[in-house]
XYZ file of C-alpha atoms in Angstrom:
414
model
C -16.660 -6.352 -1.781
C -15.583 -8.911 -4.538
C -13.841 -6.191 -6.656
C -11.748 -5.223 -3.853
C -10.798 -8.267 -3.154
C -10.062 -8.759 -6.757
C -7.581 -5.841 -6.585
C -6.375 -6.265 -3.296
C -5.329 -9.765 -4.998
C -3.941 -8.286 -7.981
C -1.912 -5.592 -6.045
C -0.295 -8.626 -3.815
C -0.028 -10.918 -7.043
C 2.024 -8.180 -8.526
C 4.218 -7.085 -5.242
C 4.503 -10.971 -4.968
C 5.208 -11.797 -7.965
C 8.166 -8.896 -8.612
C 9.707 -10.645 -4.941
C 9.865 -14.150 -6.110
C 12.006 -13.054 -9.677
C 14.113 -10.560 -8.099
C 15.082 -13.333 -5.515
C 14.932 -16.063 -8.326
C 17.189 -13.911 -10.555
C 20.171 -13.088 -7.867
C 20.168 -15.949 -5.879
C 23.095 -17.444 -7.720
C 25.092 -13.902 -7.765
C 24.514 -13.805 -4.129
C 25.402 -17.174 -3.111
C 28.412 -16.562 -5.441
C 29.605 -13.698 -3.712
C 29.394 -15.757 -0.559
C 31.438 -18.610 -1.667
C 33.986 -16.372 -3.458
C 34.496 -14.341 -0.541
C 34.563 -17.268 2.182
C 35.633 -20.509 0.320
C 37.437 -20.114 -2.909
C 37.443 -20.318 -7.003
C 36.732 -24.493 -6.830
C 33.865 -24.321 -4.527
C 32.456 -21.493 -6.759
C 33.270 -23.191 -10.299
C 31.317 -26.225 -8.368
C 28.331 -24.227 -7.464
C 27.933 -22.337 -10.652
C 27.652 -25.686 -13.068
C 25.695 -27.318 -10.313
C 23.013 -24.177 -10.253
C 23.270 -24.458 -13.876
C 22.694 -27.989 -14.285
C 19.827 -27.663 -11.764
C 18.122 -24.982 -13.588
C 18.127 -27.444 -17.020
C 16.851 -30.048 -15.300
C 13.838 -27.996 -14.211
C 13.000 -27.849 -17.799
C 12.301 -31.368 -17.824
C 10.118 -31.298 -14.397
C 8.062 -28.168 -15.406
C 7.411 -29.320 -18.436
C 7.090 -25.450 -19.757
C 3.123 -26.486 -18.535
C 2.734 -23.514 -16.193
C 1.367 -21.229 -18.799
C -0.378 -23.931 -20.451
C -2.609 -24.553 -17.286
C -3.374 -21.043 -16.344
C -4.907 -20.730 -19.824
C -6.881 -23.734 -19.263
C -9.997 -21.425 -18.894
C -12.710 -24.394 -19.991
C -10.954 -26.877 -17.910
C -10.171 -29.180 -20.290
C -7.965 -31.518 -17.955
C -8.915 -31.406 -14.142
C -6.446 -30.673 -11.703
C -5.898 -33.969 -11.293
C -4.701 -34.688 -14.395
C -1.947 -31.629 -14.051
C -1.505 -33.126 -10.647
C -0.473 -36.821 -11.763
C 1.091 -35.398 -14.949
C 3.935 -33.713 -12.314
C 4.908 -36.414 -10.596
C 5.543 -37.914 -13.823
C 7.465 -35.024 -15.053
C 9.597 -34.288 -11.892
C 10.193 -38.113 -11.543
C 12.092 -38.221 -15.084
C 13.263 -35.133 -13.623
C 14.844 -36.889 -11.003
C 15.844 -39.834 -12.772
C 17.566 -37.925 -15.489
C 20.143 -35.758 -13.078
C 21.415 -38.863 -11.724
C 23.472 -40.046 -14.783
C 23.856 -36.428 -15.788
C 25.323 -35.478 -12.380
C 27.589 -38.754 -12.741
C 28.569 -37.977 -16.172
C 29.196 -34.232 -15.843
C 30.975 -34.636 -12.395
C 34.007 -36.556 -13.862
C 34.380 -38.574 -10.445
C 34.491 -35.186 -8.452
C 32.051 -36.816 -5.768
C 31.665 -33.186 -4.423
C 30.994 -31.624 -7.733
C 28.630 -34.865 -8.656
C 26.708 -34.985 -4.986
C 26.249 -31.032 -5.338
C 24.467 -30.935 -8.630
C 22.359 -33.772 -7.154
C 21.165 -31.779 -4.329
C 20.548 -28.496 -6.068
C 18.736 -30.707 -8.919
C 16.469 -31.992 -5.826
C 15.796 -28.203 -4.920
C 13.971 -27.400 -7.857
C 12.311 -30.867 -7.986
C 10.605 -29.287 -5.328
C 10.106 -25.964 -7.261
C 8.837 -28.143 -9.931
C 6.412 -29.996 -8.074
C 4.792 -27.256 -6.255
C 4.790 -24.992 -9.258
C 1.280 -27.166 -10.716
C -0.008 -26.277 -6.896
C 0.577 -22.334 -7.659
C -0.708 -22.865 -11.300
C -4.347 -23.550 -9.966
C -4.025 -21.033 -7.516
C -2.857 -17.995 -10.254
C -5.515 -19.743 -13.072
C -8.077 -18.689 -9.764
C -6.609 -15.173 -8.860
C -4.809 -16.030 -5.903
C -1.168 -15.982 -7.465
C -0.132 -13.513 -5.003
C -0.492 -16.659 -2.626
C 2.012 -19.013 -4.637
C 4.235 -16.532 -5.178
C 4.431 -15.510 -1.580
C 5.124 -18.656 -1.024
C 8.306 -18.891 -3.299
C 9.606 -15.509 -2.390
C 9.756 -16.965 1.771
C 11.262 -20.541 0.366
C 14.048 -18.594 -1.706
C 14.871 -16.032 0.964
C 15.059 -18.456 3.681
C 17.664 -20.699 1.173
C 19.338 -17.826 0.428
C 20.298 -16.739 3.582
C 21.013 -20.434 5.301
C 22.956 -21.836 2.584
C 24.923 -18.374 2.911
C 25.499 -18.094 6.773
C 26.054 -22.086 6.641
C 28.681 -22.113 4.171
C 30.282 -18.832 5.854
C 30.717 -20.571 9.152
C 32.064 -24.258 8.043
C 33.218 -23.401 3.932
C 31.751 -26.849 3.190
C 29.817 -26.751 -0.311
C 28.153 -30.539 0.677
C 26.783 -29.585 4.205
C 25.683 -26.584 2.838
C 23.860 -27.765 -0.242
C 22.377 -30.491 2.448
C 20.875 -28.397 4.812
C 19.154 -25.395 2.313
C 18.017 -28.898 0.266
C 16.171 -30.470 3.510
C 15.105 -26.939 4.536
C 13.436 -26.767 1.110
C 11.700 -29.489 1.688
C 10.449 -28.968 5.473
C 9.002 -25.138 3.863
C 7.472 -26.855 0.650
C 5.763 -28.994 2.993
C 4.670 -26.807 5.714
C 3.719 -23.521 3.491
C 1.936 -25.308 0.906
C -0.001 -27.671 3.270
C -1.181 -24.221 5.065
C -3.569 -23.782 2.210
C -4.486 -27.358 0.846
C -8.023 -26.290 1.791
C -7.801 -24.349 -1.643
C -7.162 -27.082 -3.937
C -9.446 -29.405 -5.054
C -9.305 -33.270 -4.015
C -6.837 -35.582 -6.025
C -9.017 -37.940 -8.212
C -8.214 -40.967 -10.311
C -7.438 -40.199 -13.339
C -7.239 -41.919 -16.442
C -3.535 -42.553 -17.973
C -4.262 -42.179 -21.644
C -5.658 -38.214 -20.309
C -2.311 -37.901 -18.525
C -0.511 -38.910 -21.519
C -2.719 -36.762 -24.040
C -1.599 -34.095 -21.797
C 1.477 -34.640 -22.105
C 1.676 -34.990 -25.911
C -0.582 -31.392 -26.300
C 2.131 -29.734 -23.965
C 4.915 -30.735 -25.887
C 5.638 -27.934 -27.614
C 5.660 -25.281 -25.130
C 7.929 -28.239 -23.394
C 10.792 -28.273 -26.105
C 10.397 -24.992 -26.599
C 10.984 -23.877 -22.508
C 13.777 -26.279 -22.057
C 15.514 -24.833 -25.408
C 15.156 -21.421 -23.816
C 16.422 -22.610 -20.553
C 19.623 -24.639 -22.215
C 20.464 -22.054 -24.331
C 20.610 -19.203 -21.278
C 23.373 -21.424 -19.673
C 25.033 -22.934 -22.489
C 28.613 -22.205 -22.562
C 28.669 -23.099 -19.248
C 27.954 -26.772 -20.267
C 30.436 -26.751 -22.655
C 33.391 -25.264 -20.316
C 32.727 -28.374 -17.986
C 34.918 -31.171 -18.364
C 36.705 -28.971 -20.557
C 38.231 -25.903 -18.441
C 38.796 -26.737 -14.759
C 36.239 -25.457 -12.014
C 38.302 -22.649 -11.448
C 38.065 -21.106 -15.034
C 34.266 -22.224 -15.251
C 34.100 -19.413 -11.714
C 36.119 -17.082 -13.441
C 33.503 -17.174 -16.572
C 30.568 -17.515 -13.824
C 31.767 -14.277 -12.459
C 31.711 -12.657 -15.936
C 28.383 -14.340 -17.218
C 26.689 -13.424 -13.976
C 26.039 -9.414 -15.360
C 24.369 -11.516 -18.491
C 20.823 -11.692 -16.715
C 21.374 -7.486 -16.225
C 19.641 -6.161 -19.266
C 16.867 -9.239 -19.044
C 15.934 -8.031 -15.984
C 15.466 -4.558 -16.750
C 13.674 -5.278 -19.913
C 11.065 -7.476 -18.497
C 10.087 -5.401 -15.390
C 9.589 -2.631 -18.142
C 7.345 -4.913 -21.118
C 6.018 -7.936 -18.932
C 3.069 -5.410 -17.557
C 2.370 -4.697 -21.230
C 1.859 -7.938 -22.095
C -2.068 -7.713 -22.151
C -1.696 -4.540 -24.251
C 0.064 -6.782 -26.978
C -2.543 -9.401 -27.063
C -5.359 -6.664 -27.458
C -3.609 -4.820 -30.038
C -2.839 -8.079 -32.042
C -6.647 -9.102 -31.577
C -8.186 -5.821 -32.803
C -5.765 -5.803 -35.554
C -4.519 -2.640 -34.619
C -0.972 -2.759 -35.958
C 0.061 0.433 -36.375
C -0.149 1.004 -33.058
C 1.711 -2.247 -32.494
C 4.023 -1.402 -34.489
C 4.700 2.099 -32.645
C 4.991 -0.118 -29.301
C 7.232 -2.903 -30.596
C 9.993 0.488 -32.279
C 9.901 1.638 -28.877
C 10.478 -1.352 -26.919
C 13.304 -2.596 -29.438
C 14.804 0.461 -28.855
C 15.117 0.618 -25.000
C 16.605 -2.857 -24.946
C 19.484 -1.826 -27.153
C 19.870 1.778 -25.277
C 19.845 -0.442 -21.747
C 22.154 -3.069 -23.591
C 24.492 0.018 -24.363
C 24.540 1.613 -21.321
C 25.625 -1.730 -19.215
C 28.590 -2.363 -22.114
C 29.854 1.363 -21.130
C 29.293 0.625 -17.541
C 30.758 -2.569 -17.944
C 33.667 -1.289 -19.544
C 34.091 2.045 -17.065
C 33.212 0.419 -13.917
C 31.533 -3.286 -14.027
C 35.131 -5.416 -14.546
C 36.596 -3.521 -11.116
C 33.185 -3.747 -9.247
C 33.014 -7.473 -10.177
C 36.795 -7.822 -8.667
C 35.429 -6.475 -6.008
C 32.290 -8.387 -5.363
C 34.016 -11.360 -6.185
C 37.146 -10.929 -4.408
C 39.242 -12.343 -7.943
C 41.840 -10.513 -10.557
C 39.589 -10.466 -13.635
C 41.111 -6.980 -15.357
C 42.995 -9.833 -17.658
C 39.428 -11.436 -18.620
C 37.957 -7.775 -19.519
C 37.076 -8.153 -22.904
C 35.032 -11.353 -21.919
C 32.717 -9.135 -20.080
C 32.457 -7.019 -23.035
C 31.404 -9.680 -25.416
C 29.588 -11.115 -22.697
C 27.528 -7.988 -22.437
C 26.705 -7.604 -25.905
C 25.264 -10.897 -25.505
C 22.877 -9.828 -22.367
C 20.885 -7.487 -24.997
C 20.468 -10.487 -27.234
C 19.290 -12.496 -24.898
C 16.566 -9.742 -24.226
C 16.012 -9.568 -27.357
C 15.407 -13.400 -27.471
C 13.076 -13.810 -24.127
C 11.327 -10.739 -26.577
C 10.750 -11.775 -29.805
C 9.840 -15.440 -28.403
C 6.991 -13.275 -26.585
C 5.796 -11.642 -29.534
C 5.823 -14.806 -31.235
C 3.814 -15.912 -28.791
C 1.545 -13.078 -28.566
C 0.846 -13.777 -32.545
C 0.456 -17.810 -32.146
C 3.257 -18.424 -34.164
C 5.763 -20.192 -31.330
C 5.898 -23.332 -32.895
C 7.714 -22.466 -36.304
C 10.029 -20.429 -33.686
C 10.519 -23.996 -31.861
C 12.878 -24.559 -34.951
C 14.970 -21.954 -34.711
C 15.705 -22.435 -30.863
C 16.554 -26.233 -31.650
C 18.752 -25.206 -34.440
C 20.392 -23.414 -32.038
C 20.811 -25.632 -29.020
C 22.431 -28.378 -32.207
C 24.492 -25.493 -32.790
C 26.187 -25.008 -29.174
C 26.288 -28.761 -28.302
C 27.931 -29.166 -31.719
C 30.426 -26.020 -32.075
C 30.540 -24.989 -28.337
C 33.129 -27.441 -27.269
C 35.014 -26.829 -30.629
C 34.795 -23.188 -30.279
C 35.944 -23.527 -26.881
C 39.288 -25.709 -27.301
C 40.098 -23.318 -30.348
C 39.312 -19.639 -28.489
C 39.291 -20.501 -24.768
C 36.679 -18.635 -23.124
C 36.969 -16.114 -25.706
C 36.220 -18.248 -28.337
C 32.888 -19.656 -26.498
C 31.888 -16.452 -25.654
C 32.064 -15.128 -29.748
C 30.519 -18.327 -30.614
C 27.589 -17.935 -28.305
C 26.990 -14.336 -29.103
C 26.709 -15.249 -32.887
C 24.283 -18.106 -32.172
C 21.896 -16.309 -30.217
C 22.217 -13.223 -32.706
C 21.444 -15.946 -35.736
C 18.295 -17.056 -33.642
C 17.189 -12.950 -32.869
C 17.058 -12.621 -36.494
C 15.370 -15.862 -37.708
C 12.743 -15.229 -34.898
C 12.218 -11.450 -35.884
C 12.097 -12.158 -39.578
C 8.957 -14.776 -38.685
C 7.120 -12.313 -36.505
C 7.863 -9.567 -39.099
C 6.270 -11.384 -42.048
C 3.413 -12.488 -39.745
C 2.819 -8.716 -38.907
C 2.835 -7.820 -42.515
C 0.367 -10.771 -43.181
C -1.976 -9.294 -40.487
C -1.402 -5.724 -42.157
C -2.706 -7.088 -45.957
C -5.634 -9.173 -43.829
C -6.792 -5.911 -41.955
């Protein structure tokens, strides 16, 4: 009876868990389309930086400690400690995205009050993601996800039908952030019978916490900066018009990611084993054959992008973007090395070796908030999108070149 349980659980966790990032990953595009189609190009520039911003700011309130508590197998800080730990993390969260909204919004109150709201959105996400981490670390993360994927379809479709009947971004943004809220609240309470009480904890545990978790911190909110990161540097810059006309090229980005991690995130496991048995030949044979469907898929949506994407994209997005074309090309090329990225930071991981990457993915966020803005006034959108490609391509190769001589280090130890 327990084992099928156990795979009735696994089974939902997986259905679940494919929901929650398929709505997580085109929530933007279809929000966009919305917008586009019933407000216009401002309203849209708007969202996009304030989805953005959002998203960068859930660095900070996640803390990258997900992972970090499902492998918590000997319990080495209660739930508790994660508990209080959160509401530290998603206050800062909060407390940060005020001066950042007031800073990025230039005075735009709509722009400013927008990124506020949507950074309040996934303070929630944030806080309730420590509630899902006990319940995955205890096999039930078909439960938190389910939970997610109902939250993010019910936002999806009222901030849509909302903003298609009034074309106000504010009362929009208002209503899916208090609806947030209300579903938090009543989902999660549903099943507080599942987590354990709250306890007082100790602040020097919370803090030692804080300071072990630190790593996989910098290293998640370098990840998340850098998958959004000309888009900070077009604000303030270009005007929220030409930030939607990039957010309607950029959205295709996410494309090949997608793809690529429905394909190797159920092999995950299999890496770990072969690493641990030393078996590297045959991790080897896996990691040929992986590289190479990430630059066949990254090929095949540049020719689609070039034969059919730029008109489907006018279409979706109701906007003349034939004279922006080569944008999506570049922009494109970039998609596979961002795969490439979200993969060779998982075989890093995979080989404990993600803290020498943490190096190379802060050289490269010093990189775009140095040259981004430079390469920006100099090439226009062009310019940032060049600039970007060639960062992320530097960072593919430093990250590679690690996990390459680590391989060949485990090869001579065999």
């Amino acid at each position: 009876m327990e084992s099928h349980i156990k795979n009735n659980n696994q089974k939902g966790a997986f259905f679940w868990n494919s929901v929650a990032s398929i709505l997580n990953s085109f929530q933007s595009a279809v929000l966009l389309i919305i917008i586009s189609h019933s407000g216009g190009t401002s309203d849209a520039g708007i969202f996009i930086f304030a989805y953005a911003a959002a998203n960068l700011m859930t660095g900070i309130g996640k803390f990258g400690m997900r992972q970090f508590q499902v492998s918590d197998t000997i319990d080495k800080y209660s739930f508790s400690e994660y508990l209080y730990s959160r509401k530290v993390t998603t206050f800062v969260m909060l407390a940060l995205s005020i001066p950042y909204a007031l800073g990025s919004g230039a005075g735009n109150n709509v722009k400013i009050i927008t990124v506020l709201l949507w950074c309040g959105v996934r303070a929630i996400e944030a806080y309730e993601d420590v509630y899902h981490g006990y319940l995955q670390k205890n096999g039930l993360l078909n439960i938190g996800a389910r939970i997610l994927s109902i939250r993010m379809f019910v936002s999806i479709i009222t901030f849509s039908l909302v903003y298609y009947l009034n074309k106000n971004l504010l009362t929009a943004s208002v209503i899916n952030f208090l609806l947030a809220a209300a579903l938090a609240l009543i989902l999660n309470c549903r099943y507080r019978k599942l987590y354990p009480s709250a306890t007082v904890v100790d602040k020097r545990s919370i803090v030692r916490l804080l300071i072990e978790n630190s790593s996989l911190f910098i290293s998640s909110f370098c990840y998340m900066y850098l998958g959004n990161a000309p888009k900070y540097s077009i604000n303030n810059i270009l005007s929220d018009e030409m930030q939607a006309v990039f957010g309607y090229m950029f959205m295709p980005v996410f494309l090949v990611n997608l793809l690529c991690n429905f394909i190797l995130q159920p092999l995950l496991t299999t890496y770990s084993e072969l690493w641990h048995n030393k078996n590297i030949k045959d991790l080897k044979r896996l990691i040929y054959r992986h590289f190479i469907i990430i630059v066949t898929l990254t090929l095949i949506t540049v020719l689609g992008g070039k034969f059919i994407g730029i008109y489907l994209l006018e279409i979706i997005y109701n906007v003349s973007l034939i004279p922006y074309a080569h944008i999506l090309y570049i922009l494109l090329v970039a998609s596979g090395l961002n795969a490439a990225m979200t993969y060779s930071r998982t075989l890093l991981t995979v080989v404990r070796h993600q803290n020498i990457a943490l190096l190379g993915y802060l050289a490269a966020c010093l990189a775009m908030l140095i040259g981004g803005r430079p390469a920006l006034k100099l090439g226009g959108m062009t310019g940032i999108s060049i600039y970007y490609s060639i960062v992320i391509l530097l960072l593919n190769v430093y990250s590679f070149a690690i996990f390459a001589f680590v391989l060949k280090k485990g090869s001579a130890n065999k």
